[in-house]
C-alpha positions as semicolon CSV with decimal commas, in nm:
position;residue;x (nm);y (nm);z (nm)
1;M;13,832;-1,748;11,034
2;G;13,889;-1,378;11,081
3;K;13,644;-1,094;11,118
4;G;13,667;-1,007;10,749
5;G;13,591;-1,369;10,655
6;S;13,279;-1,365;10,875
7;L;13,162;-1,050;10,703
8;S;13,220;-1,203;10,362
9;D;13,020;-1,513;10,463
10;G;12,735;-1,293;10,584
11;V;12,731;-1,092;10,262
12;L;12,746;-1,413;10,051
13;K;12,459;-1,562;10,249
14;K;12,250;-1,250;10,199
15;I;12,315;-1,255;9,822
16;L;12,229;-1,627;9,796
17;L;11,907;-1,573;9,994
18;S;11,808;-1,284;9,769
19;Y;11,865;-1,494;9,457
20;T;11,663;-1,776;9,620
21;Y;11,367;-1,542;9,685
22;V;11,386;-1,417;9,324
23;A;11,401;-1,773;9,190
24;I;11,099;-1,882;9,399
25;W;10,891;-1,584;9,281
26;I;10,989;-1,629;8,916
27;F;10,905;-2,002;8,929
28;L;10,568;-1,954;9,093
29;S;10,469;-1,655;8,876
30;F;10,577;-1,846;8,567
31;T;10,383;-2,152;8,678
32;V;10,061;-1,964;8,756
33;I;10,063;-1,786;8,419
34;V;10,132;-2,098;8,215
35;Y;9,885;-2,304;8,426
36;N;9,606;-2,046;8,380
37;K;9,676;-2,042;8,005
38;Y;9,662;-2,423;7,998
39;I;9,322;-2,433;8,175
40;L;9,157;-2,150;7,985
41;D;9,286;-2,206;7,630
42;K;9,038;-2,386;7,406
43;K;9,324;-2,579;7,236
44;M;9,452;-2,718;7,570
45;Y;9,241;-2,805;7,877
46;N;8,951;-2,614;7,718
47;W;8,775;-2,466;8,023
48;P;8,720;-2,108;7,908
49;F;8,553;-1,974;8,223
50;P;8,783;-1,700;8,362
51;I;8,537;-1,572;8,626
52;S;8,489;-1,925;8,763
53;L;8,864;-1,985;8,769
54;T;8,925;-1,656;8,954
55;M;8,648;-1,741;9,204
56;I;8,808;-2,083;9,271
57;H;9,137;-1,906;9,340
58;M;8,978;-1,651;9,572
59;S;8,776;-1,919;9,759
60;F;9,085;-2,130;9,813
61;C;9,302;-1,835;9,921
62;A;9,034;-1,693;10,150
63;T;8,986;-2,036;10,320
64;L;9,358;-2,077;10,376
65;A;9,391;-1,721;10,510
66;V;9,106;-1,779;10,756
67;L;9,267;-2,102;10,876
68;V;9,608;-1,934;10,919
69;I;9,469;-1,630;11,107
70;K;9,164;-1,758;11,294
71;V;9,224;-2,131;11,350
72;F;9,605;-2,176;11,374
73;K;9,670;-1,812;11,475
74;L;9,998;-1,806;11,289
75;V;9,945;-1,448;11,170
76;E;9,800;-1,155;11,369
77;P;9,497;-0,991;11,192
78;V;9,507;-0,616;11,129
79;T;9,266;-0,418;11,343
80;M;9,011;-0,267;11,103
81;S;8,676;-0,103;11,162
82;W;8,378;-0,167;10,937
83;D;8,389;0,193;10,825
84;L;8,752;0,154;10,712
85;Y;8,672;-0,178;10,546
86;F;8,389;-0,041;10,336
87;S;8,569;0,286;10,251
88;S;8,910;0,135;10,172
89;V;8,912;-0,246;10,129
90;V;8,591;-0,277;9,929
91;P;8,700;-0,037;9,645
92;I;9,043;-0,216;9,635
93;G;8,865;-0,554;9,626
94;A;8,642;-0,438;9,340
95;L;8,942;-0,322;9,135
96;Y;9,130;-0,648;9,212
97;S;8,841;-0,865;9,104
98;L;8,806;-0,675;8,776
99;S;9,182;-0,695;8,714
100;L;9,195;-1,073;8,768
101;W;8,879;-1,137;8,568
102;L;9,003;-0,940;8,263
103;S;9,363;-1,068;8,278
104;N;9,245;-1,429;8,298
105;S;8,997;-1,369;8,015
106;A;9,283;-1,242;7,791
107;Y;9,449;-1,590;7,796
108;I;9,158;-1,723;7,586
109;Y;9,235;-1,481;7,304
110;L;9,610;-1,393;7,317
111;S;9,936;-1,576;7,339
112;V;10,136;-1,584;7,663
113;S;10,425;-1,398;7,494
114;F;10,208;-1,114;7,370
115;I;10,031;-1,074;7,706
116;Q;10,371;-1,031;7,873
117;M;10,454;-0,763;7,616
118;L;10,133;-0,573;7,690
119;K;10,203;-0,596;8,065
120;A;10,511;-0,377;8,002
121;L;10,257;-0,091;8,002
122;M;10,207;-0,128;8,377
123;P;10,458;0,146;8,476
124;V;10,290;0,377;8,222
125;A;9,947;0,310;8,378
126;V;10,070;0,342;8,741
127;Y;10,255;0,668;8,669
128;S;9,969;0,823;8,469
129;I;9,708;0,732;8,733
130;G;9,953;0,847;9,007
131;V;9,981;1,189;8,839
132;L;9,599;1,204;8,797
133;F;9,546;1,142;9,172
134;K;9,843;1,368;9,268
135;K;10,046;1,082;9,411
136;E;10,321;1,137;9,152
137;N;10,477;1,463;9,033
138;F;10,455;1,527;8,661
139;K;10,800;1,528;8,503
140;S;10,858;1,577;8,133
141;D;11,153;1,333;8,120
142;T;10,952;1,065;8,298
143;M;10,659;1,122;8,062
144;M;10,896;1,086;7,760
145;N;11,014;0,760;7,913
146;M;10,648;0,646;7,937
147;V;10,596;0,741;7,571
148;S;10,898;0,526;7,470
149;I;10,755;0,226;7,657
150;S;10,415;0,275;7,489
151;L;10,579;0,309;7,150
152;G;10,769;-0,019;7,207
153;V;10,447;-0,199;7,307
154;G;10,272;-0,048;7,001
155;I;10,545;-0,184;6,770
156;A;10,514;-0,526;6,937
157;A;10,139;-0,519;6,884
158;Y;10,189;-0,422;6,520
159;G;10,409;-0,729;6,469
160;E;10,178;-0,972;6,656
161;A;10,086;-1,266;6,431
162;R;9,769;-1,357;6,630
163;F;9,643;-1,008;6,711
164;D;9,295;-1,013;6,863
165;T;9,129;-0,680;6,929
166;W;8,900;-0,808;7,203
167;G;9,187;-0,985;7,377
168;V;9,396;-0,661;7,369
169;I;9,108;-0,460;7,514
170;L;9,072;-0,714;7,795
171;Q;9,444;-0,709;7,880
172;L;9,466;-0,330;7,864
173;G;9,160;-0,312;8,091
174;A;9,330;-0,547;8,338
175;V;9,644;-0,330;8,338
176;A;9,433;-0,017;8,401
177;F;9,240;-0,173;8,690
178;E;9,557;-0,321;8,845
179;A;9,740;0,013;8,821
180;T;9,442;0,192;8,978
181;R;9,436;-0,065;9,257
182;L;9,805;-0,010;9,334
183;V;9,753;0,369;9,353
184;M;9,439;0,322;9,564
185;I;9,635;0,108;9,812
186;Q;9,865;0,406;9,862
187;I;9,579;0,652;9,900
188;L;9,329;0,442;10,103
189;L;9,555;0,221;10,319
190;T;9,926;0,316;10,323
191;S;9,853;0,683;10,385
192;K;9,653;0,577;10,696
193;G;9,944;0,371;10,828
194;I;9,784;0,038;10,739
195;T;9,997;-0,231;10,574
196;L;9,863;-0,571;10,483
197;N;10,084;-0,874;10,416
198;P;9,956;-1,132;10,166
199;I;9,776;-1,342;10,434
200;T;9,590;-1,045;10,593
201;S;9,530;-0,897;10,245
202;L;9,368;-1,222;10,124
203;Y;9,175;-1,248;10,454
204;Y;9,012;-0,910;10,395
205;V;9,018;-0,874;10,015
206;A;8,938;-1,228;9,885
207;P;8,580;-1,249;10,030
208;C;8,515;-0,906;9,885
209;C;8,643;-1,018;9,543
210;L;8,408;-1,322;9,559
211;V;8,109;-1,098;9,611
212;F;8,201;-0,873;9,314
213;L;8,273;-1,175;9,089
214;F;7,958;-1,358;9,188
215;L;7,734;-1,097;9,023
216;P;7,874;-1,127;8,663
217;W;7,924;-1,503;8,714
218;I;7,550;-1,554;8,768
219;F;7,468;-1,394;8,436
220;V;7,771;-1,474;8,216
221;E;7,910;-1,818;8,311
222;Y;7,669;-1,994;8,540
223;P;7,401;-2,055;8,262
224;I;7,667;-2,214;8,038
225;L;7,814;-2,427;8,318
226;R;7,469;-2,545;8,416
227;E;7,411;-2,669;8,061
228;T;7,754;-2,836;8,040
229;S;7,656;-3,158;8,210
230;S;7,973;-3,338;8,093
231;F;8,196;-3,119;8,311
232;H;8,337;-3,277;8,632
233;F;8,536;-3,070;8,877
234;D;8,898;-3,185;8,861
235;F;9,030;-3,148;9,212
236;V;9,389;-3,222;9,108
237;I;9,399;-2,956;8,833
238;F;9,208;-2,681;9,015
239;G;9,357;-2,768;9,354
240;T;9,719;-2,745;9,241
241;N;9,642;-2,439;9,033
242;S;9,488;-2,266;9,337
243;L;9,776;-2,375;9,556
244;C;10,023;-2,217;9,309
245;A;9,820;-1,892;9,315
246;F;9,829;-1,890;9,697
247;G;10,203;-1,964;9,697
248;L;10,259;-1,674;9,454
249;N;10,097;-1,431;9,703
250;L;10,336;-1,553;9,974
251;A;10,634;-1,533;9,735
252;V;10,553;-1,166;9,657
253;F;10,557;-1,083;10,032
254;L;10,878;-1,279;10,077
255;L;11,054;-1,113;9,783
256;V;10,947;-0,755;9,861
257;G;10,986;-0,800;10,238
258;K;11,338;-0,948;10,218
259;T;11,467;-0,747;9,926
260;S;11,260;-0,463;9,769
261;A;10,977;-0,385;9,523
262;L;11,246;-0,271;9,279
263;T;11,404;-0,617;9,289
264;M;11,067;-0,767;9,201
265;N;11,039;-0,528;8,902
266;V;11,380;-0,637;8,773
267;A;11,297;-1,005;8,835
268;G;10,974;-0,945;8,646
269;V;11,169;-0,854;8,333
270;V;11,362;-1,176;8,357
271;K;11,039;-1,371;8,401
272;D;10,883;-1,201;8,098
273;W;11,174;-1,300;7,871
274;L;11,157;-1,658;8,004
275;L;10,785;-1,671;7,934
276;I;10,830;-1,537;7,584
277;A;11,098;-1,804;7,517
278;F;10,873;-2,071;7,666
279;S;10,574;-1,953;7,467
280;W;10,771;-1,968;7,142
281;S;10,962;-2,296;7,203
282;V;10,710;-2,512;7,395
283;I;10,360;-2,378;7,333
284;K;10,463;-2,298;6,976
285;D;10,321;-1,944;6,975
286;T;10,450;-1,728;6,686
287;V;10,694;-1,463;6,803
288;T;10,795;-1,232;6,515
289;P;11,109;-1,017;6,489
290;I;10,890;-0,701;6,506
291;N;10,747;-0,840;6,836
292;L;11,097;-0,868;6,979
293;I;11,211;-0,525;6,852
294;G;10,906;-0,358;7,001
295;Y;10,931;-0,539;7,333
296;G;11,307;-0,472;7,336
297;L;11,235;-0,101;7,310
298;A;10,972;-0,124;7,583
299;F;11,216;-0,327;7,795
300;L;11,477;-0,052;7,770
301;G;11,216;0,201;7,877
302;V;11,114;-0,008;8,176
303;G;11,478;-0,065;8,264
304;Y;11,548;0,311;8,256
305;Y;11,236;0,375;8,470
306;N;11,354;0,125;8,734
307;H;11,704;0,281;8,725
308;S;11,553;0,629;8,781
309;K;11,343;0,495;9,068
310;L;11,657;0,341;9,226
311;Q;11,851;0,666;9,196
312;A;11,562;0,859;9,347
313;L;11,547;0,618;9,639
314;K;11,922;0,645;9,692
315;A;11,901;1,024;9,688
316;K;11,616;1,022;9,935
317;E;11,808;0,785;10,166
318;A;12,117;1,005;10,143
319;Q;11,914;1,316;10,231
320;K;11,759;1,130;10,527
321;K;12,103;1,022;10,656
322;A;12,241;1,379;10,612
323;A;11,944;1,524;10,804
324;Q;11,996;1,268;11,083
325;A;12,370;1,350;11,096
326;E;12,294;1,725;11,118
327;E;12,042;1,660;11,393
328;E;12,291;1,448;11,583
329;A;12,563;1,712;11,540
330;G;12,325;1,982;11,660
331;R;12,233;1,775;11,966
332;L;12,603;1,717;12,053
333;L;12,670;2,089;12,014
334;E;12,382;2,176;12,245
335;D;12,511;1,922;12,501
336;G;12,857;2,073;12,480
337;D;12,723;2,428;12,529
338;A;12,516;2,306;12,823
339;K;12,822;2,150;12,992
340;K;13,024;2,465;12,935
341;S;12,757;2,683;13,097
342;E;12,739;2,444;13,393
343;S;13,118;2,458;13,437
344;V;13,114;2,842;13,433
345;K;12,851;2,836;13,708
């Protein structure tokens, strides 16, 4: 096979691998969401204890992370001082625990489809908080885009057949805390040159989450669980559920590391439509035409936002290459002038 054929094979392999990473992430994300809904919903498994479920996930993930890093030494730990841990990781862990607690709680009150529609507000929250903390520049066209996404989600909420105010408050709170966590990662870790992959992230963050979740758990869920003598811990259900949650963390790293965060955003839209279809056809949740019109509008807004991000990244990359080319040309010119001066001597 010729050189061109080899190149085509390489490109084809890269494309197939990218689609494989996307498929793995969609499958695991889809599974975790549906599994959590199954466990927490009172009409299904009927174990409405979101703090306990989140603590089981964190305990499982922290244990596996410790085994991978400390026992099997498959991943190198990130060097981190106690001062950096308390000033950076602890606030991020607190936000993460609140985000997981509230998002899992929302499954008790809202349908899977409507929760995915509300999650479309994530770019709005991230951008708004980024502007607030001066990590994003305020742009009127971007803000109009954020307004269109919010309007679409508002229309979807208006058309929701099983609208529950408390459930919406919980999910919006989860979006706000998660968006703040993402911005804080940029401010507290990335700006200091520290990057955590899912294993090292769980190694440092999961124990912190457990501490923050333990406090409300003692007062909110522990008294009820203590009185529920009929409950027996199902190792199969909670074990496989926790394993899926751990696998999802790895899949995020795989997808972003091998493709890009933008790819994950686009894949997330596909996953949301699949979940809406699954919620309507299998779980038998009511999805109204107004729901779909509203989410469709929000979807267009999110799509435009992702497109703008992609164009900005391309422009930045082009500027970087142009600067490197100018620097290289300048260096060659200097070398040429130096050789000329030597020949004159």
